[in-house]
mmCIF file of C-alpha atoms in Angstrom:
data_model
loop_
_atom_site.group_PDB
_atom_site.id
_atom_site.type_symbol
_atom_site.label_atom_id
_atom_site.label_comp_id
_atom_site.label_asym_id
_atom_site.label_seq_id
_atom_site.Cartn_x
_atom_site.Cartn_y
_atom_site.Cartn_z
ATOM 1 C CA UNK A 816 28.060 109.895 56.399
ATOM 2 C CA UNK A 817 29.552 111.681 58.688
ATOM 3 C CA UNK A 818 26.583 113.312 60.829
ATOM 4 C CA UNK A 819 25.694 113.190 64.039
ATOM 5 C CA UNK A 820 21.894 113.164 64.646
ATOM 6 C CA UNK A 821 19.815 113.591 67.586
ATOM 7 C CA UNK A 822 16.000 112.594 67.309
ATOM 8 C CA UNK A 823 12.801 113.137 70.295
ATOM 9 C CA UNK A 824 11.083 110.205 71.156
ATOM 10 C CA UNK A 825 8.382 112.505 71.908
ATOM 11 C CA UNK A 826 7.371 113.149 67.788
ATOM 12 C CA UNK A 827 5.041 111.267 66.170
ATOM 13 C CA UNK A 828 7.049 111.828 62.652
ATOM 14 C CA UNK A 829 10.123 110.606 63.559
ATOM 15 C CA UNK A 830 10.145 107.478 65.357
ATOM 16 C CA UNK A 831 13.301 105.610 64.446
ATOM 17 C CA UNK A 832 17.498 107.032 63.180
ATOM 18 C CA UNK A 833 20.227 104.505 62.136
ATOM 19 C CA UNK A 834 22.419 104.100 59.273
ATOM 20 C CA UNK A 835 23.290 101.328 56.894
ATOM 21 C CA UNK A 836 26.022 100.257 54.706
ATOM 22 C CA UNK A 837 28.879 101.248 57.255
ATOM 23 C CA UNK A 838 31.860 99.668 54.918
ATOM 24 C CA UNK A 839 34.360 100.797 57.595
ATOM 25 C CA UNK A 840 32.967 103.461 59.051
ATOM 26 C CA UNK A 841 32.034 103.658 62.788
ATOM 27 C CA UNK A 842 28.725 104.380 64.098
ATOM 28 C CA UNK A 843 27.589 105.651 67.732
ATOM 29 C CA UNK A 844 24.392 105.194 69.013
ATOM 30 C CA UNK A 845 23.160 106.943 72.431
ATOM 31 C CA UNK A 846 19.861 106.058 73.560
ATOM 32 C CA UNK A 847 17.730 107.518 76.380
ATOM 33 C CA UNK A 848 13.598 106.403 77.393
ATOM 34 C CA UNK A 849 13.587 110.186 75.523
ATOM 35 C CA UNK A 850 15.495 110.128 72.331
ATOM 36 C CA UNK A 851 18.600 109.071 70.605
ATOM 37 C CA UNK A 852 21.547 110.466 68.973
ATOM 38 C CA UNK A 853 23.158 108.646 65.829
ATOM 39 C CA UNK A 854 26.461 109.506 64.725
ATOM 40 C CA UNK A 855 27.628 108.058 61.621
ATOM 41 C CA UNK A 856 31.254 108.439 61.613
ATOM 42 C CA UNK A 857 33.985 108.052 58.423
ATOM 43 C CA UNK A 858 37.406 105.794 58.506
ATOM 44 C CA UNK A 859 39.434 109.052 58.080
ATOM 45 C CA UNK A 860 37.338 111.374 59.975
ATOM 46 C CA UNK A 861 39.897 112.428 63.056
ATOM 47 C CA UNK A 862 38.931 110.435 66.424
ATOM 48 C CA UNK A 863 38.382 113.797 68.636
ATOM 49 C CA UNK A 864 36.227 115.133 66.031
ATOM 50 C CA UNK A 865 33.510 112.407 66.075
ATOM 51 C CA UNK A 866 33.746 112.193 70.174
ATOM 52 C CA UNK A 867 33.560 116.043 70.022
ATOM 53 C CA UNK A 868 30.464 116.033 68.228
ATOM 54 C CA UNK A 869 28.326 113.734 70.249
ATOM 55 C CA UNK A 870 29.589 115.110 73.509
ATOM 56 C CA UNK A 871 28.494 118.390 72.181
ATOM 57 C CA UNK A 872 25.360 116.819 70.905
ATOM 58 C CA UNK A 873 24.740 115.167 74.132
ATOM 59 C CA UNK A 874 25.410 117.581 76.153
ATOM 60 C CA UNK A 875 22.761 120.048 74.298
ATOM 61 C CA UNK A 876 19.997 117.789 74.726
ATOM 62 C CA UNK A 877 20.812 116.678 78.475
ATOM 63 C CA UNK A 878 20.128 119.926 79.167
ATOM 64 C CA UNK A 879 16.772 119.920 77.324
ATOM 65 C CA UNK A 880 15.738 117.009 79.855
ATOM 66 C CA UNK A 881 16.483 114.285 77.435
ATOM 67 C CA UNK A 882 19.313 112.198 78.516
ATOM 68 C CA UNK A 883 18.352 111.672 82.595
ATOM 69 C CA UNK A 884 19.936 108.467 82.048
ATOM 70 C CA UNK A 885 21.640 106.690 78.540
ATOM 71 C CA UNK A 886 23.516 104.040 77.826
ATOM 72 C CA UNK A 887 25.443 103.746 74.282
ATOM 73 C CA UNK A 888 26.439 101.340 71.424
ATOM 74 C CA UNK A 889 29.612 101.504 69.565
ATOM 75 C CA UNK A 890 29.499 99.560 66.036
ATOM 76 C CA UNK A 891 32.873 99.628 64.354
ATOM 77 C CA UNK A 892 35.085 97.642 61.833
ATOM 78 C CA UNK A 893 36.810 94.606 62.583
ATOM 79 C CA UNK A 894 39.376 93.753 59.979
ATOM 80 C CA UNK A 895 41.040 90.247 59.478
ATOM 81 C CA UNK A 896 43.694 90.200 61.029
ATOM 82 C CA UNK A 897 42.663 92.015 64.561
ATOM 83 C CA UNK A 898 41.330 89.615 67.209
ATOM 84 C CA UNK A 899 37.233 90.726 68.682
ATOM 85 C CA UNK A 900 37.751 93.497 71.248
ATOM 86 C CA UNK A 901 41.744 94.150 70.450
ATOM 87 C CA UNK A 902 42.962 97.242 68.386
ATOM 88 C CA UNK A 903 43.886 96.697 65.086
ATOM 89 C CA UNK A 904 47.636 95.761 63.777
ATOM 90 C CA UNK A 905 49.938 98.006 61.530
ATOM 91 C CA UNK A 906 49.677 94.983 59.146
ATOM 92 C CA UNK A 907 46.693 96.959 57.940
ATOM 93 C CA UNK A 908 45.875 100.572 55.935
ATOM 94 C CA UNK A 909 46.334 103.186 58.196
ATOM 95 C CA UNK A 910 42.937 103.934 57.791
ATOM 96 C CA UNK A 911 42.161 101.189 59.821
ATOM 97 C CA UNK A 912 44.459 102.681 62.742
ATOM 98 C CA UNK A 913 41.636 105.589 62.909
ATOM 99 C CA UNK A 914 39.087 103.237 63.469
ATOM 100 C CA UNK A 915 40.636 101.845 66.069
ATOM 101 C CA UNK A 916 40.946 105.061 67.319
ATOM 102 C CA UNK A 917 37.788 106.200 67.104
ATOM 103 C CA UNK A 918 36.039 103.422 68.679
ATOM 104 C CA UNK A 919 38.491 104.015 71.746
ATOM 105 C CA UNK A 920 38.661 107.455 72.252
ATOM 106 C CA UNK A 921 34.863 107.423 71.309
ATOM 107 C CA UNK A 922 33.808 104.983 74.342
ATOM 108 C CA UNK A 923 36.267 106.458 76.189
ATOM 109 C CA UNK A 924 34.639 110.077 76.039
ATOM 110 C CA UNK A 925 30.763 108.201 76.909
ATOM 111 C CA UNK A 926 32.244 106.755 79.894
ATOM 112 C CA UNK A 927 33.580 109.899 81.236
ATOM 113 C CA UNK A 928 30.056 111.587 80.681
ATOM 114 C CA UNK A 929 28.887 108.472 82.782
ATOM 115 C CA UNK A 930 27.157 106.665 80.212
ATOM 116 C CA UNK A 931 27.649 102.762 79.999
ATOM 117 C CA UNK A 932 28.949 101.906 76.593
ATOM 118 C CA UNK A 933 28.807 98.442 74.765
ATOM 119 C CA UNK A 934 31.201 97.517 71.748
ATOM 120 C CA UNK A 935 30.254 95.727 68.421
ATOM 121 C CA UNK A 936 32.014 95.044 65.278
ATOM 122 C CA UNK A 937 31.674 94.192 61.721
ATOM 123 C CA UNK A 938 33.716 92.617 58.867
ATOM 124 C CA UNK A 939 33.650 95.299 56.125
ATOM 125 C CA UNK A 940 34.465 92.881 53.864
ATOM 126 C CA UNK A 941 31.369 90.540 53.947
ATOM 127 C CA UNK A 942 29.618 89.995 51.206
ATOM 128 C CA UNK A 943 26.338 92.362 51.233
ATOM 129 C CA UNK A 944 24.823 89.640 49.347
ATOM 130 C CA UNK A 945 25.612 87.155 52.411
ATOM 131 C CA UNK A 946 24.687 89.490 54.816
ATOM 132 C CA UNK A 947 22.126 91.982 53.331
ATOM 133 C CA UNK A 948 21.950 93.552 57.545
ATOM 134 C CA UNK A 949 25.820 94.087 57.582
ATOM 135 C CA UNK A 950 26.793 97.226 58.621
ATOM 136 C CA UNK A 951 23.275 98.906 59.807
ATOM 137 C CA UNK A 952 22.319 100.141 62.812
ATOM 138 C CA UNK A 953 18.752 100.988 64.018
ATOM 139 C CA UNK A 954 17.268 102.897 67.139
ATOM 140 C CA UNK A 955 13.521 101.894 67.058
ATOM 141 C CA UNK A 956 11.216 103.580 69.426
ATOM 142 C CA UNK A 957 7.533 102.389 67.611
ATOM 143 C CA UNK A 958 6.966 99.737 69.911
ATOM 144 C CA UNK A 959 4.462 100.172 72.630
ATOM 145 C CA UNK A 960 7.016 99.366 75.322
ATOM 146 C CA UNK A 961 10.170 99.553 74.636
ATOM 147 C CA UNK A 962 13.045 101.464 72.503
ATOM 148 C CA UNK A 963 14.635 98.466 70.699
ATOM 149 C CA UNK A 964 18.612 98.952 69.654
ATOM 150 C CA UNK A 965 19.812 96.676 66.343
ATOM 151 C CA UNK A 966 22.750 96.062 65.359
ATOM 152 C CA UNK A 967 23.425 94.530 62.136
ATOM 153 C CA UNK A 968 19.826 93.312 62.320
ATOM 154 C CA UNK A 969 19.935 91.597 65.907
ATOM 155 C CA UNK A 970 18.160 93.202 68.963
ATOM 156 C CA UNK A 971 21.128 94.093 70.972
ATOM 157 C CA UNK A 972 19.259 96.343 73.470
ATOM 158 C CA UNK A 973 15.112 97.595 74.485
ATOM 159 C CA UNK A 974 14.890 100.194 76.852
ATOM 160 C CA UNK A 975 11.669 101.235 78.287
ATOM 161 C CA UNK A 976 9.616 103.585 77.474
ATOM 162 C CA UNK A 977 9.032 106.873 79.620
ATOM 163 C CA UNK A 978 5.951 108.737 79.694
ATOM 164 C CA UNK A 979 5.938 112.248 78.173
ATOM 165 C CA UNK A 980 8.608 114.303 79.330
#
């Protein structure tokens, strides 16, 4: 919790990052035909401190020739009482209110690097048990073809593959 990872398509060790077992957390995926950065962020970790790390993370590796082109995946809590896609109430922790935040100023941040970003969300409070997949995220690049995206266990994205870079 709390790390931002970035992983080369281009190894034959490492082949696949997510994270599992979110309950609350936020998690940012950013996937290229060359590699991926994961960032698995905490409720109470500040919202400019995740977005700095990826941008700086991003940034890094864009350089190296790995992010020519990316798009991104945002994976956050939902919590009862906030609507798909709105911010959440003040009915709720203000825990919650950083999530909120983060997702924003997280997407918010990818867009102004110029990097499409799609939004998902979670109830924290499912039932693992019901849901074993809730709350994991997956960037899986050991297909012959494509890089396939999950999100609490559903294909959400497959970009293709590049040849070596």
């Amino acid at each position: 919790m709390g790390q931002t990872r970035f992983i080369p398509f281009r190894s034959h060790e490492e082949r696949a990052v997510g994270t599992q077992g979110l309950a609350g957390c936020t998690a940012v995926m950013v996937v290229s035909p060359y590699g991926a950065i994961v960032s698995h962020v905490p409720p109470t970790s500040l919202p400019h401190v995740a977005a700095d790390a990826i941008r700086t993370c991003y940034l890094e590796n864009q350089q190296r020739g790995y992010f020519p082109a990316a798009s991104a995946t945002i994976f956050g809590a939902r919590f009862s009482d906030q609507e798909e896609g709105e911010p959440p109430v003040l009915t709720v922790p203000p825990t919650v209110l950083i999530v909120g935040q983060q997702a924003s100023q997280m997407a918010d941040e990818l867009a102004h690097l110029g990097i499409p970003v799609r939004q998902y969300s979670y109830d924290p409070f499912q039932e693992l048990d019901e849901y074993p997949g809730r709350g994991t995220v997956l960037v899986d690049s050991w297909g012959e073809s494509t890089i396939d995206v999950y999100v609490d266990d559903e294909l959400v994205d497959q970009i293709p593959k590049a040849g070596p870079r």
